[in-house]
Short mmCIF file of C-alpha atoms in Angstrom, two decimals:
data_model
loop_
_atom_site.label_atom_id
_atom_site.label_comp_id
_atom_site.label_asym_id
_atom_site.label_seq_id
_atom_site.Cartn_x
_atom_site.Cartn_y
_atom_site.Cartn_z
CA MET X 12 123.03 -35.92 92.70
CA LYS X 13 125.98 -38.18 93.41
CA THR X 14 126.93 -38.40 97.06
CA PHE X 15 130.30 -39.30 98.53
CA ALA X 16 129.01 -40.79 101.80
CA PRO X 17 131.10 -43.83 102.82
CA SER X 18 129.49 -47.26 102.77
CA PRO X 19 128.54 -48.99 106.06
CA LEU X 20 131.62 -51.22 105.76
CA ILE X 21 133.92 -48.22 105.42
CA ARG X 22 132.22 -46.53 108.40
CA TRP X 23 132.72 -49.66 110.51
CA ILE X 24 136.40 -49.85 109.49
CA ILE X 25 136.92 -46.17 110.37
CA GLY X 26 135.13 -46.66 113.70
CA ILE X 27 137.24 -49.70 114.57
CA VAL X 28 140.50 -47.97 113.65
CA VAL X 29 139.62 -44.88 115.68
CA GLY X 30 138.51 -47.08 118.59
CA VAL X 31 141.80 -48.99 118.53
CA VAL X 32 143.82 -45.76 118.42
CA PHE X 33 142.00 -44.52 121.53
CA ALA X 34 141.90 -47.90 123.32
CA VAL X 35 145.57 -48.90 122.98
CA PRO X 36 146.98 -46.17 125.32
CA PHE X 37 144.30 -46.88 127.92
CA VAL X 38 144.85 -50.65 127.86
CA ALA X 39 148.62 -50.14 128.02
CA THR X 40 148.22 -47.83 131.03
CA VAL X 41 145.94 -50.32 132.81
CA LEU X 42 148.44 -53.13 132.21
CA PHE X 43 151.22 -50.87 133.48
CA THR X 44 149.34 -50.30 136.75
CA LEU X 45 148.81 -54.07 137.09
CA ALA X 46 152.46 -54.92 136.40
CA PRO X 47 153.82 -57.85 138.46
CA LEU X 48 155.65 -57.01 141.64
CA PRO X 49 159.40 -57.77 141.79
CA GLY X 50 159.94 -61.53 142.06
CA THR X 51 156.47 -62.44 140.68
CA ASP X 52 155.03 -63.07 137.22
CA ALA X 53 151.29 -62.51 137.70
CA LEU X 54 149.38 -59.25 137.26
CA THR X 55 148.40 -57.77 140.61
CA PRO X 56 145.97 -55.06 141.82
CA THR X 57 148.29 -54.25 144.74
CA ARG X 58 149.11 -50.76 143.49
CA TRP X 59 145.41 -49.94 143.02
CA LEU X 60 144.67 -51.08 146.56
CA ALA X 61 147.59 -49.01 147.87
CA VAL X 62 146.11 -45.85 146.35
CA PHE X 63 142.90 -46.29 148.34
CA ASN X 64 144.63 -47.43 151.54
CA PRO X 65 143.96 -44.85 154.30
CA ALA X 66 147.50 -45.40 155.55
CA ASN X 67 148.80 -43.76 152.33
CA ALA X 68 146.46 -40.75 152.53
CA ALA X 69 149.27 -38.34 153.44
CA LYS X 70 151.43 -39.61 150.55
CA TYR X 71 148.72 -38.89 147.98
CA ALA X 72 147.36 -35.74 149.65
CA PRO X 73 148.61 -33.46 146.80
CA ILE X 74 146.37 -35.36 144.36
CA TRP X 75 143.22 -34.77 146.39
CA THR X 76 144.17 -31.13 146.97
CA GLY X 77 144.85 -30.65 143.26
CA LEU X 78 141.60 -32.40 142.33
CA GLY X 79 139.61 -30.17 144.68
CA ASN X 80 141.27 -27.07 143.26
CA SER X 81 140.64 -28.21 139.67
CA LEU X 82 136.97 -28.89 140.38
CA SER X 83 136.61 -25.46 142.01
CA LEU X 84 138.31 -23.88 139.00
CA ALA X 85 136.03 -25.78 136.63
CA ALA X 86 132.94 -24.53 138.50
CA VAL X 87 134.13 -20.90 138.47
CA THR X 88 135.17 -21.11 134.80
CA VAL X 89 131.80 -22.57 133.78
CA ALA X 90 130.09 -19.80 135.77
CA LEU X 91 132.11 -17.20 133.85
CA VAL X 92 131.08 -18.80 130.56
CA LEU X 93 127.39 -19.06 131.44
CA PHE X 94 126.85 -15.81 133.34
CA LEU X 95 129.31 -13.45 131.64
CA PHE X 96 130.30 -14.73 128.22
CA THR X 97 126.87 -16.04 127.11
CA PRO X 98 124.88 -12.85 127.90
CA THR X 99 127.58 -10.86 126.10
CA MET X 100 127.21 -13.00 122.98
CA VAL X 101 123.41 -12.66 123.12
CA LEU X 102 123.75 -8.89 123.53
CA VAL X 103 126.06 -8.68 120.51
CA ALA X 104 123.66 -10.81 118.43
CA LEU X 105 120.62 -8.69 119.39
CA LYS X 106 121.90 -5.14 119.67
CA PHE X 107 125.33 -4.93 118.06
CA PRO X 108 125.46 -7.35 115.09
CA ARG X 109 128.10 -5.16 113.41
CA LEU X 110 130.48 -5.95 116.25
CA ARG X 111 130.22 -9.70 115.69
CA ARG X 112 133.36 -10.02 113.53
CA GLY X 113 135.47 -8.06 115.96
CA PHE X 114 134.05 -9.96 118.92
CA GLU X 115 134.68 -13.26 117.13
CA PHE X 116 138.29 -12.24 116.45
CA LEU X 117 138.86 -11.41 120.12
CA ALA X 118 137.20 -14.64 121.27
CA LEU X 119 139.26 -16.82 118.94
CA LEU X 120 142.52 -14.95 119.49
CA PRO X 121 143.66 -16.96 122.59
CA ILE X 122 143.86 -20.18 120.57
CA SER X 123 146.65 -18.69 118.45
CA ILE X 124 148.72 -17.54 121.43
CA PRO X 125 151.02 -20.10 123.11
CA ALA X 126 150.32 -20.72 126.78
CA ILE X 127 153.78 -19.50 127.79
CA VAL X 128 153.09 -16.15 126.10
CA LEU X 129 149.75 -15.91 127.91
CA VAL X 130 151.53 -16.53 131.20
CA VAL X 131 154.10 -13.79 130.50
CA GLY X 132 151.26 -11.38 129.75
CA LEU X 133 149.20 -12.47 132.73
CA ALA X 134 152.06 -12.43 135.26
CA PRO X 135 151.81 -8.69 136.11
CA ILE X 136 148.03 -8.98 136.34
CA TYR X 137 148.30 -11.95 138.70
CA LEU X 138 150.79 -10.02 140.78
CA GLN X 139 148.03 -7.49 141.49
CA ILE X 140 145.41 -10.23 141.88
CA GLY X 141 147.63 -11.91 144.47
CA ARG X 142 147.93 -8.69 146.45
CA THR X 143 144.17 -8.01 146.23
CA LEU X 144 142.42 -11.40 146.26
CA GLY X 145 145.18 -13.69 147.51
CA THR X 146 147.02 -16.51 145.77
CA GLY X 147 144.32 -19.17 145.96
CA ALA X 148 144.10 -21.63 143.09
CA TRP X 149 140.59 -20.38 142.23
CA THR X 150 142.10 -17.14 140.89
CA LEU X 151 143.33 -19.15 137.91
CA ALA X 152 139.72 -19.11 136.69
CA PHE X 153 140.33 -15.64 135.21
CA ALA X 154 143.11 -17.06 133.00
CA TYR X 155 141.12 -20.20 132.24
CA GLY X 156 138.13 -18.05 131.28
CA VAL X 157 140.33 -16.56 128.54
CA LEU X 158 141.76 -19.96 127.61
CA VAL X 159 138.35 -21.57 126.96
CA LEU X 160 136.96 -18.62 124.99
CA PRO X 161 137.72 -20.00 121.48
CA PHE X 162 136.07 -23.35 122.22
CA THR X 163 133.01 -22.04 124.05
CA TYR X 164 132.47 -19.32 121.46
CA ARG X 165 132.08 -21.85 118.65
CA SER X 166 129.63 -23.99 120.64
CA ILE X 167 127.40 -21.12 121.78
CA GLN X 168 127.54 -19.19 118.49
CA ALA X 169 126.42 -22.30 116.56
CA SER X 170 123.33 -22.48 118.79
CA ILE X 171 122.65 -18.76 118.37
CA ASP X 172 122.91 -19.08 114.58
CA ALA X 173 120.50 -22.03 114.62
CA ILE X 174 117.59 -19.96 115.98
CA ASP X 175 116.00 -16.65 115.03
CA ILE X 176 117.05 -14.96 118.25
CA LYS X 177 115.85 -11.50 117.23
CA THR X 178 112.30 -12.67 116.38
CA LEU X 179 112.08 -14.70 119.61
CA SER X 180 113.19 -11.78 121.76
CA GLU X 181 110.88 -9.30 120.00
CA ALA X 182 107.91 -11.69 120.40
CA ALA X 183 108.63 -12.11 124.10
CA ARG X 184 109.04 -8.34 124.56
CA THR X 185 105.73 -7.79 122.74
CA LEU X 186 104.05 -10.08 125.26
CA GLY X 187 105.40 -7.99 128.12
CA ALA X 188 108.50 -9.93 129.18
CA GLY X 189 111.47 -8.02 130.57
CA TRP X 190 114.96 -8.50 129.21
CA PHE X 191 115.93 -10.79 132.09
CA ALA X 192 112.89 -13.00 131.42
CA VAL X 193 113.65 -12.96 127.69
CA LEU X 194 117.19 -14.16 128.36
CA VAL X 195 116.41 -16.79 131.01
CA ARG X 196 113.03 -18.13 129.84
CA VAL X 197 113.20 -17.73 126.06
CA ILE X 198 116.78 -17.59 124.76
CA VAL X 199 118.70 -19.81 127.20
CA PRO X 200 116.38 -22.85 126.76
CA ASN X 201 116.96 -22.63 123.01
CA LEU X 202 120.72 -22.52 123.53
CA ARG X 203 120.74 -25.57 125.83
CA GLN X 204 122.83 -27.84 123.61
CA GLY X 205 125.44 -25.17 122.93
CA LEU X 206 125.67 -24.23 126.60
CA LEU X 207 126.05 -27.88 127.62
CA ALA X 208 128.78 -28.39 125.04
CA ALA X 209 130.54 -25.20 126.16
CA SER X 210 130.35 -26.30 129.80
CA LEU X 211 131.75 -29.73 128.99
CA ILE X 212 134.61 -28.28 126.96
CA SER X 213 135.39 -25.81 129.75
CA VAL X 214 135.55 -28.60 132.34
CA ALA X 215 137.75 -30.72 130.07
CA VAL X 216 140.16 -27.85 129.39
CA VAL X 217 140.41 -26.92 133.07
CA LEU X 218 141.00 -30.51 134.22
CA GLY X 219 143.70 -31.01 131.58
CA GLU X 220 145.53 -27.68 131.79
CA PHE X 221 149.09 -27.78 133.15
CA THR X 222 151.29 -25.02 131.71
CA ILE X 223 149.58 -21.94 133.17
CA ALA X 224 149.05 -23.53 136.60
CA SER X 225 152.66 -24.71 136.76
CA LEU X 226 154.20 -21.40 135.70
CA LEU X 227 151.97 -19.41 138.06
CA ASN X 228 152.78 -21.80 140.94
CA ARG X 229 149.22 -23.00 141.54
CA GLN X 230 148.43 -26.57 142.58
CA VAL X 231 145.87 -28.29 140.37
CA LEU X 232 145.25 -31.88 139.30
CA GLN X 233 147.84 -31.92 136.51
CA THR X 234 150.64 -30.35 138.57
CA ALA X 235 149.83 -32.78 141.40
CA LEU X 236 150.09 -35.72 138.96
CA VAL X 237 153.56 -34.56 137.91
CA LEU X 238 154.57 -34.25 141.57
CA ILE X 239 153.28 -37.74 142.41
CA ASN X 240 154.87 -39.17 139.26
CA ARG X 241 158.31 -38.26 140.64
CA GLN X 242 157.61 -40.41 143.71
CA ASP X 243 155.37 -43.19 142.36
CA ALA X 244 154.87 -43.61 138.61
CA TRP X 245 152.23 -46.32 139.10
CA ALA X 246 150.10 -44.11 141.34
CA ALA X 247 150.29 -41.28 138.78
CA ALA X 248 149.08 -43.68 136.06
CA ILE X 249 146.22 -44.88 138.30
CA PHE X 250 145.08 -41.34 139.06
CA THR X 251 145.30 -40.49 135.36
CA LEU X 252 142.94 -43.37 134.56
CA LEU X 253 140.58 -42.26 137.33
CA ALA X 254 140.61 -38.71 135.97
CA LEU X 255 139.74 -40.01 132.49
CA ALA X 256 136.94 -42.12 133.94
CA PHE X 257 135.62 -39.09 135.82
CA ALA X 258 135.65 -37.01 132.63
CA PHE X 259 133.84 -39.81 130.77
CA VAL X 260 131.14 -40.08 133.45
CA LEU X 261 130.79 -36.29 133.44
CA LEU X 262 130.32 -36.41 129.66
CA LEU X 263 127.55 -38.98 130.04
CA ILE X 264 125.81 -36.99 132.80
CA ILE X 265 125.88 -33.72 130.85
CA GLY X 266 124.75 -35.46 127.66
CA ARG X 267 121.96 -37.21 129.54
CA ALA X 268 120.88 -33.94 131.17
CA GLY X 269 120.73 -32.31 127.74
CA ARG X 270 118.56 -35.09 126.31
CA LEU X 271 116.21 -34.99 129.31
CA GLY X 272 115.81 -31.24 128.94
CA ALA X 273 115.15 -31.56 125.21
CA GLY X 274 112.63 -34.35 125.83
CA ARG X 275 110.68 -32.26 128.33
CA LYS X 276 110.67 -29.37 125.89
CA ASN X 277 109.34 -31.53 123.05
CA SER X 278 106.69 -33.15 125.24
#
């Protein structure tokens, strides 16, 4: 059978082109942050040093506040995905397979709705949430939980489809395991890759989301970057690079954790 796989040369060319497309904006941003000071011609790290100068802590306080809020939101959103959304998907796969299409439609629906429309629909709900739970930034996790549904659904569902979840659960139940043990000790370990991917996507979406936080008047990393950009464009670019570096390191840590878990399972 004739295959249409590209040759190694073509794959290298594609890899180089994609790498250049991704690298050019980063290199341009780094050069922008190292731009010569007025009256000089040499690149300088002065603006990087100013960001980490304790004397400027008050000036950049919104960034640290926004970063803390975004990390808290990411943790709560990942918890919603792992402890609410995942058991629901497992329950649908085991007990209500006929509801899968409808559940899939509901899970994918948010991706087709513009963020501004979501905000208009969520505004009355957040009015009540503000009266009941306060106006803390963490309350955005309810909206972000809806926002990440389409991406997390695909990751987790692919892992569920890759295993015979019904046979595994019935075998565990036959051996005397309760449903909690079946979920935690049998099904979740087999969904590790999908859960890791869903967690990573959730963190990435939360750290990069701006529209909902801005329109609902919550301070997160992206709204803080816009605020700082009005005062110091170089500092905003530096913090953007640091945020990208943080996301990259997080990607490596989660990927490494997934490989370690898989290695222990295979051994």
